[in-house]
mmCIF file of C-alpha atoms in Angstrom:
data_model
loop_
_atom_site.group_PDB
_atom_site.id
_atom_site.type_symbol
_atom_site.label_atom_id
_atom_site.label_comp_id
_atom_site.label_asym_id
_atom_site.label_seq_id
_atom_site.Cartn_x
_atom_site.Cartn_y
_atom_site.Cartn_z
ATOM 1 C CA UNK A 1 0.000 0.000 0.000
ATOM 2 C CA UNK A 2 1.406 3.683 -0.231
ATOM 3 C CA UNK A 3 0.360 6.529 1.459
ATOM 4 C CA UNK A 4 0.004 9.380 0.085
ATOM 5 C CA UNK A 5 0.398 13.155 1.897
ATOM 6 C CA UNK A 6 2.673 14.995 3.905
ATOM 7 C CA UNK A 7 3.066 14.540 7.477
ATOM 8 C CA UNK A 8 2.595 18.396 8.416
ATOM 9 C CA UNK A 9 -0.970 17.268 7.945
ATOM 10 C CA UNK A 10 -2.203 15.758 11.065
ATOM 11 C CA UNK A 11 -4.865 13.509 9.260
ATOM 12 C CA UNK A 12 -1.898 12.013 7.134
ATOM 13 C CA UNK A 13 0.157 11.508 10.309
ATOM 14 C CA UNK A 14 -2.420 9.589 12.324
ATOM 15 C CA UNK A 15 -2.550 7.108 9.433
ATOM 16 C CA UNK A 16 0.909 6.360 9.059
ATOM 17 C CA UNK A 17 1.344 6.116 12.725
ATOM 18 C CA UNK A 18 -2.539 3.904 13.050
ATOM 19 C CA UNK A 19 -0.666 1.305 10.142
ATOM 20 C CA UNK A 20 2.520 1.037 11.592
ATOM 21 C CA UNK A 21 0.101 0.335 15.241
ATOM 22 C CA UNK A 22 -1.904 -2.139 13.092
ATOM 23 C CA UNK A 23 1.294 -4.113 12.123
ATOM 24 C CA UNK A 24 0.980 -3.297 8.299
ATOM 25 C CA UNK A 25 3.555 -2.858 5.550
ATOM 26 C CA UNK A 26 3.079 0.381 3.544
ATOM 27 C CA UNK A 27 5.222 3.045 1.475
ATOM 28 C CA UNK A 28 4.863 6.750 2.253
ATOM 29 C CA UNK A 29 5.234 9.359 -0.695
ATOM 30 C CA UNK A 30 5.432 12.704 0.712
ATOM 31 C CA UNK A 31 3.037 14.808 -2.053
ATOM 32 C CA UNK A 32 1.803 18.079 -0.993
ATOM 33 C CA UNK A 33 -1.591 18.986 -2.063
ATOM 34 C CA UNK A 34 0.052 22.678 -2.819
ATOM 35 C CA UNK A 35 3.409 22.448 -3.774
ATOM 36 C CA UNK A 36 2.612 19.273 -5.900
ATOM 37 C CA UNK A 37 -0.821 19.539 -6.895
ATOM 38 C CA UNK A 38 -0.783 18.452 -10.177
ATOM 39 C CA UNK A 39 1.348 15.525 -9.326
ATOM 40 C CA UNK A 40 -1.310 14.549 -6.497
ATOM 41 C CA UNK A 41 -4.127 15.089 -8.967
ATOM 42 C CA UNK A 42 -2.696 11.814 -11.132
ATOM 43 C CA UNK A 43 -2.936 10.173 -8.210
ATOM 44 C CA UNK A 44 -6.376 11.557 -6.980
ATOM 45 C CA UNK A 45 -8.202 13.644 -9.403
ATOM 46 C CA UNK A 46 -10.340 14.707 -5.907
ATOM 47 C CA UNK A 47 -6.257 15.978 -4.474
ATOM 48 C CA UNK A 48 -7.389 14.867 -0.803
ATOM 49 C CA UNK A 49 -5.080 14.080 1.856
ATOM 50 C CA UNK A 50 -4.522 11.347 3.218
ATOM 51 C CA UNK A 51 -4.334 9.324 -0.063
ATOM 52 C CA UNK A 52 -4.546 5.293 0.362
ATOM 53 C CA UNK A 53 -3.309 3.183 -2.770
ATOM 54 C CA UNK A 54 -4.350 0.059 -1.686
ATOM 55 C CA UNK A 55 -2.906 -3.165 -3.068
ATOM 56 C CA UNK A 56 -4.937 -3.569 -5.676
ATOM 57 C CA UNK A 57 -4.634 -0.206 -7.200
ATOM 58 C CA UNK A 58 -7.849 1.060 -5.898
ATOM 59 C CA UNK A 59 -7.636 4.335 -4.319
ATOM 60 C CA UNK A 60 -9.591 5.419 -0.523
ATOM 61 C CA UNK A 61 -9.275 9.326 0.902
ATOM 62 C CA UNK A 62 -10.238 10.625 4.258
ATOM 63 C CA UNK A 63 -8.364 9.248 7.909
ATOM 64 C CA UNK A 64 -11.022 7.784 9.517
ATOM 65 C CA UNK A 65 -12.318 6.261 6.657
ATOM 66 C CA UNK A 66 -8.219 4.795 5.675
ATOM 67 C CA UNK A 67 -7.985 3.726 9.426
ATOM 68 C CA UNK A 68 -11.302 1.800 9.078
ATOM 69 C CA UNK A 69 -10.131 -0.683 6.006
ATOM 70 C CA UNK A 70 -6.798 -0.682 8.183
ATOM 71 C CA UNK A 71 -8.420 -1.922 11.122
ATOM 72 C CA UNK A 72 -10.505 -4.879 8.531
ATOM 73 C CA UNK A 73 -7.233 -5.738 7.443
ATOM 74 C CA UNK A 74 -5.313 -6.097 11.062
ATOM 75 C CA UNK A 75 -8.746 -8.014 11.861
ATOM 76 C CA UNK A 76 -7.838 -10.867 14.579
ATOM 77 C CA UNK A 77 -4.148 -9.509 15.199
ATOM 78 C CA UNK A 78 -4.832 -6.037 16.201
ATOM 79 C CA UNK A 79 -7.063 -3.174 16.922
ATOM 80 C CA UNK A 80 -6.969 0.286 18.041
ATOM 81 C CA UNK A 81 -10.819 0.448 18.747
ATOM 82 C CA UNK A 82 -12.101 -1.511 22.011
ATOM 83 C CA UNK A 83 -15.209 -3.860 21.421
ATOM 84 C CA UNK A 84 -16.789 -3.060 24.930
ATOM 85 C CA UNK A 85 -19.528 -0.805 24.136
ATOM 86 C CA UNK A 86 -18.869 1.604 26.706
ATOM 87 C CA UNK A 87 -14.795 2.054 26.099
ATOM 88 C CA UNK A 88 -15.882 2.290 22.489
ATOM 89 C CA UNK A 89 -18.245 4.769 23.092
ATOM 90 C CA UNK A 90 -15.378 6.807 25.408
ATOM 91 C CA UNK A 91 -12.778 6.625 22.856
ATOM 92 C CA UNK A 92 -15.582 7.765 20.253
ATOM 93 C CA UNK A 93 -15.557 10.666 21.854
ATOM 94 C CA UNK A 94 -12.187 11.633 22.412
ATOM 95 C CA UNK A 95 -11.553 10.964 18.699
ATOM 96 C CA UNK A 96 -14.614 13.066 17.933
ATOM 97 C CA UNK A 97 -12.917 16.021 19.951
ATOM 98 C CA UNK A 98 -8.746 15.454 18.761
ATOM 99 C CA UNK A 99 -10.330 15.320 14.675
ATOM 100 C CA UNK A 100 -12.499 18.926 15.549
ATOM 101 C CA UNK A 101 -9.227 20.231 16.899
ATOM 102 C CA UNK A 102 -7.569 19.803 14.384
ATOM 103 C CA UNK A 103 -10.391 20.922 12.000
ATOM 104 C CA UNK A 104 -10.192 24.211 13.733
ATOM 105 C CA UNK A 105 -6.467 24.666 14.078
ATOM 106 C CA UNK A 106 -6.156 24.365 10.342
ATOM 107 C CA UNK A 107 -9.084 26.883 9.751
ATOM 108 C CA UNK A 108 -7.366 29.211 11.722
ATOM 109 C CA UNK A 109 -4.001 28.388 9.673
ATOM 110 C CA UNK A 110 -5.801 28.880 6.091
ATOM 111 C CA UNK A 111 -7.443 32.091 7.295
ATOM 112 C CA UNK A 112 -4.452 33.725 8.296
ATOM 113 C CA UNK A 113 -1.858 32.329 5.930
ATOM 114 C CA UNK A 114 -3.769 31.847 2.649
ATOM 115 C CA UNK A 115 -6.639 34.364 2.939
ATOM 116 C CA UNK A 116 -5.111 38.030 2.101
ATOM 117 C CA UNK A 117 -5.023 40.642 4.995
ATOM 118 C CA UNK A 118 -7.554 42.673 4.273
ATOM 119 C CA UNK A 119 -10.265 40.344 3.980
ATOM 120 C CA UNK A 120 -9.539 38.455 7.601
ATOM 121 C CA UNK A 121 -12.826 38.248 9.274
ATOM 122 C CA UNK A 122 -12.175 38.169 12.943
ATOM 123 C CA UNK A 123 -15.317 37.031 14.224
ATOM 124 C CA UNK A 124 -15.149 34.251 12.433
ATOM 125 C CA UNK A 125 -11.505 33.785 13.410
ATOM 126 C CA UNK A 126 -12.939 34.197 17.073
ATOM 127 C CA UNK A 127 -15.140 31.688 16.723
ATOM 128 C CA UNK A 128 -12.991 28.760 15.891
ATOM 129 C CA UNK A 129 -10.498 29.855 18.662
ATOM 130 C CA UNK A 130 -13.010 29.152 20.775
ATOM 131 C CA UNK A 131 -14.013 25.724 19.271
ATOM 132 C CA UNK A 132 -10.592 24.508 19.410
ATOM 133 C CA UNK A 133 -10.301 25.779 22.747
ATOM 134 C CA UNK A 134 -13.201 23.992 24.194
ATOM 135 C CA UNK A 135 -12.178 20.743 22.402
ATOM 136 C CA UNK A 136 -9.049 21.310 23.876
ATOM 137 C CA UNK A 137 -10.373 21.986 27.257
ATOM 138 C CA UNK A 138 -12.865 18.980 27.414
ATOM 139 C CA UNK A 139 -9.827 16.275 26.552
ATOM 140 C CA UNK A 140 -7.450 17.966 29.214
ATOM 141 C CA UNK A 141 -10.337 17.495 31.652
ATOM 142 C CA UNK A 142 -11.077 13.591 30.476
ATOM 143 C CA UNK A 143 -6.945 13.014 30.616
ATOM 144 C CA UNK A 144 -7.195 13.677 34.140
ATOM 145 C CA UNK A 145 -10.171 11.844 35.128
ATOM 146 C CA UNK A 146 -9.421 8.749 32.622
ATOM 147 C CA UNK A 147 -6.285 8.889 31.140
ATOM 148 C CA UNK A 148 -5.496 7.373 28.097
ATOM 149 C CA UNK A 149 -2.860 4.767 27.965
ATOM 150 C CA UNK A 150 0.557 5.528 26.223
ATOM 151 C CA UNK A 151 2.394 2.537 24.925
ATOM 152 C CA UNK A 152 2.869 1.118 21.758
ATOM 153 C CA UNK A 153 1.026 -2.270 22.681
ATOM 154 C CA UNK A 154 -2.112 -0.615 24.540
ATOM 155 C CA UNK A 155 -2.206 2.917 22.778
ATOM 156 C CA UNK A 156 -6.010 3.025 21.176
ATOM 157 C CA UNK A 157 -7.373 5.651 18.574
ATOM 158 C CA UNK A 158 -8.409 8.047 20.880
ATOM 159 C CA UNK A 159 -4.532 8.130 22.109
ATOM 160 C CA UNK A 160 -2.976 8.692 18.659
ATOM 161 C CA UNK A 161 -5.704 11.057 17.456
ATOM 162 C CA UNK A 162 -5.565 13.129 20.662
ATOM 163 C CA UNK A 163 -1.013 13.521 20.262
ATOM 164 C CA UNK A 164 -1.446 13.727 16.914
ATOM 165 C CA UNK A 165 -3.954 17.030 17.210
ATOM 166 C CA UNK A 166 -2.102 18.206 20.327
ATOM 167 C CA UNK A 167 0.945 18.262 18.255
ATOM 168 C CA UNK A 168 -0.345 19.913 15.009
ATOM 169 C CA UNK A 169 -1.696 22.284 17.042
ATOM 170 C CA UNK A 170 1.901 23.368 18.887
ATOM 171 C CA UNK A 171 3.596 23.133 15.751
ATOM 172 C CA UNK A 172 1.595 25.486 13.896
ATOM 173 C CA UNK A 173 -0.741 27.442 16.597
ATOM 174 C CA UNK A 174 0.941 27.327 19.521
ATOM 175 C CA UNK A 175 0.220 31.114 20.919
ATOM 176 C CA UNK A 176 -3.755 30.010 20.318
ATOM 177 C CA UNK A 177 -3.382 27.493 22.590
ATOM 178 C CA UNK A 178 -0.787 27.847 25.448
ATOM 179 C CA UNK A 179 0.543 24.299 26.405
ATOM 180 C CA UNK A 180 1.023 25.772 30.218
ATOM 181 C CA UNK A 181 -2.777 25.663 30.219
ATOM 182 C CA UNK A 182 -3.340 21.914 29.411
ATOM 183 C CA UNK A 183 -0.542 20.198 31.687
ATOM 184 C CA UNK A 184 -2.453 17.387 31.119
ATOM 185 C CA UNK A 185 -2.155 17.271 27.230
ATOM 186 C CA UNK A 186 1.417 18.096 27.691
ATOM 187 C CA UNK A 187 2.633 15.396 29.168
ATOM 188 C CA UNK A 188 0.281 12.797 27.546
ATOM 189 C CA UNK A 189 1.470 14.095 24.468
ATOM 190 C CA UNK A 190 5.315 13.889 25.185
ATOM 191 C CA UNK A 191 5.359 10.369 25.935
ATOM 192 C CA UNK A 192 3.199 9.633 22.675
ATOM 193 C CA UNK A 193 5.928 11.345 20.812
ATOM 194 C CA UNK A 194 8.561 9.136 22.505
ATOM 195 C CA UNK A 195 7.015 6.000 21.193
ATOM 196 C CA UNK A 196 8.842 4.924 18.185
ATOM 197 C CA UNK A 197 5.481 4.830 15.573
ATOM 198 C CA UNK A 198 5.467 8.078 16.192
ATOM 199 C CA UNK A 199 9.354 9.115 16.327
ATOM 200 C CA UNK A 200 9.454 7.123 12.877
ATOM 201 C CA UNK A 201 6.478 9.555 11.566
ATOM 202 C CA UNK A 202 6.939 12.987 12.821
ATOM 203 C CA UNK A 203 5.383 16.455 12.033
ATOM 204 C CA UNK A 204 6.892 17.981 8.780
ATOM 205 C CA UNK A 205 8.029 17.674 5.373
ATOM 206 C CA UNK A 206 9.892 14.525 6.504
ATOM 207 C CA UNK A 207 8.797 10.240 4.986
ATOM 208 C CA UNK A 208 8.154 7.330 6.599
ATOM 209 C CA UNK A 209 10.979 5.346 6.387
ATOM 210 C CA UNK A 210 9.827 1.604 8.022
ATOM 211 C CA UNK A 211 12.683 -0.821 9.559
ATOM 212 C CA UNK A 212 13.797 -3.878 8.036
#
């Protein structure tokens, strides 16, 4: 399979570091849908990232919906979705929250770098500060009352989607979102970066490179 997308884009990062979770075998090719439009558009007329070409040639967009054949395809060896209704229904949640994070954060990154000056609407920008901050808010209040685990055999969905927002967020947004105010989501997110799916996948222009 090869994966298709740059790894400054948080949705492309949680599925390279979901596959590598999931125990499968895939080549990243870091195409920007900016820089390298045209060549992403031979790939994917629809030039939506993350790109999945799948073995056979056949072509799925969007994370969640990626992580979802990647979890049919790691069926009976490994999953990063519990079966128990109610730590489903948890981590759910959490992923809910980490994907409108990130959702906002890049909002807030088109409006400022892509839309000219002089026709920044700041209410609008004001808005979406404050949905990113109450997403933010509601995970740093769940980490402390259940926090999610942070190893590479127990780390679930939730976990990756939550480090991989916090981290996009930092990167590119940081004075919108203080890390001194989310201790929590700090240090939750440090370890997560320590873990070596995520060392071998980190924010930027960078590939995947997989061992062996």
């Amino acid at each position: 399979m090869q994966l298709i997308g740059m790894l400054d884009s948080p949705y492309v990062r949680r599925v390279a570091i979901s596959l590598q979770l999931l125990g499968l075998r895939f080549e990243h090719r870091s195409i920007s849908v900016f820089s390298t439009f045209e060549q992403f558009r031979e790939i994917n007329p629809v030039v939506k990232a993350p790109s999945l070409i799948c073995d056979d040639g056949e072509v799925l967009m969007d994370s969640t919906l990626i992580i979802d054949y990647a979890e049919a395809l790691a069926a009976g060896r490994r999953s990063l979705m519990p079966g128990a209704p109610h730590e489903r229904q948890h981590t759910l949640r959490e992923i809910g929250l980490a994907l409108a994070a990130c959702e906002k954060s890049i909002q807030i990154v088109y409006e400022r770098n892509l839309r000219p000056a002089e026709k920044l609407h700041e209410p609008w920008i004001k808005r979406v500060t404050g949905q990113l901050l109450a997403a933010f808010q509601i995970v740093e209040t769940d980490l402390i009352a259940r926090p999610l685990a942070v190893t590479s055999a127990a780390i679930n969905q939730a976990g990756v989607s939550v480090a991989v927002a916090w981290q996009f967020t930092q990167q590119m947004v940081p004075e919108v979102v203080p890390d001194a105010n989310y201790p929590a989501l700090r240090e939750f997110s440090a370890k997560a970066e320590a873990l070596p799916e995520f060392i071998a996948a980190p924010h930027g222009a960078g590939t995947y490179r997989q061992a062996g």
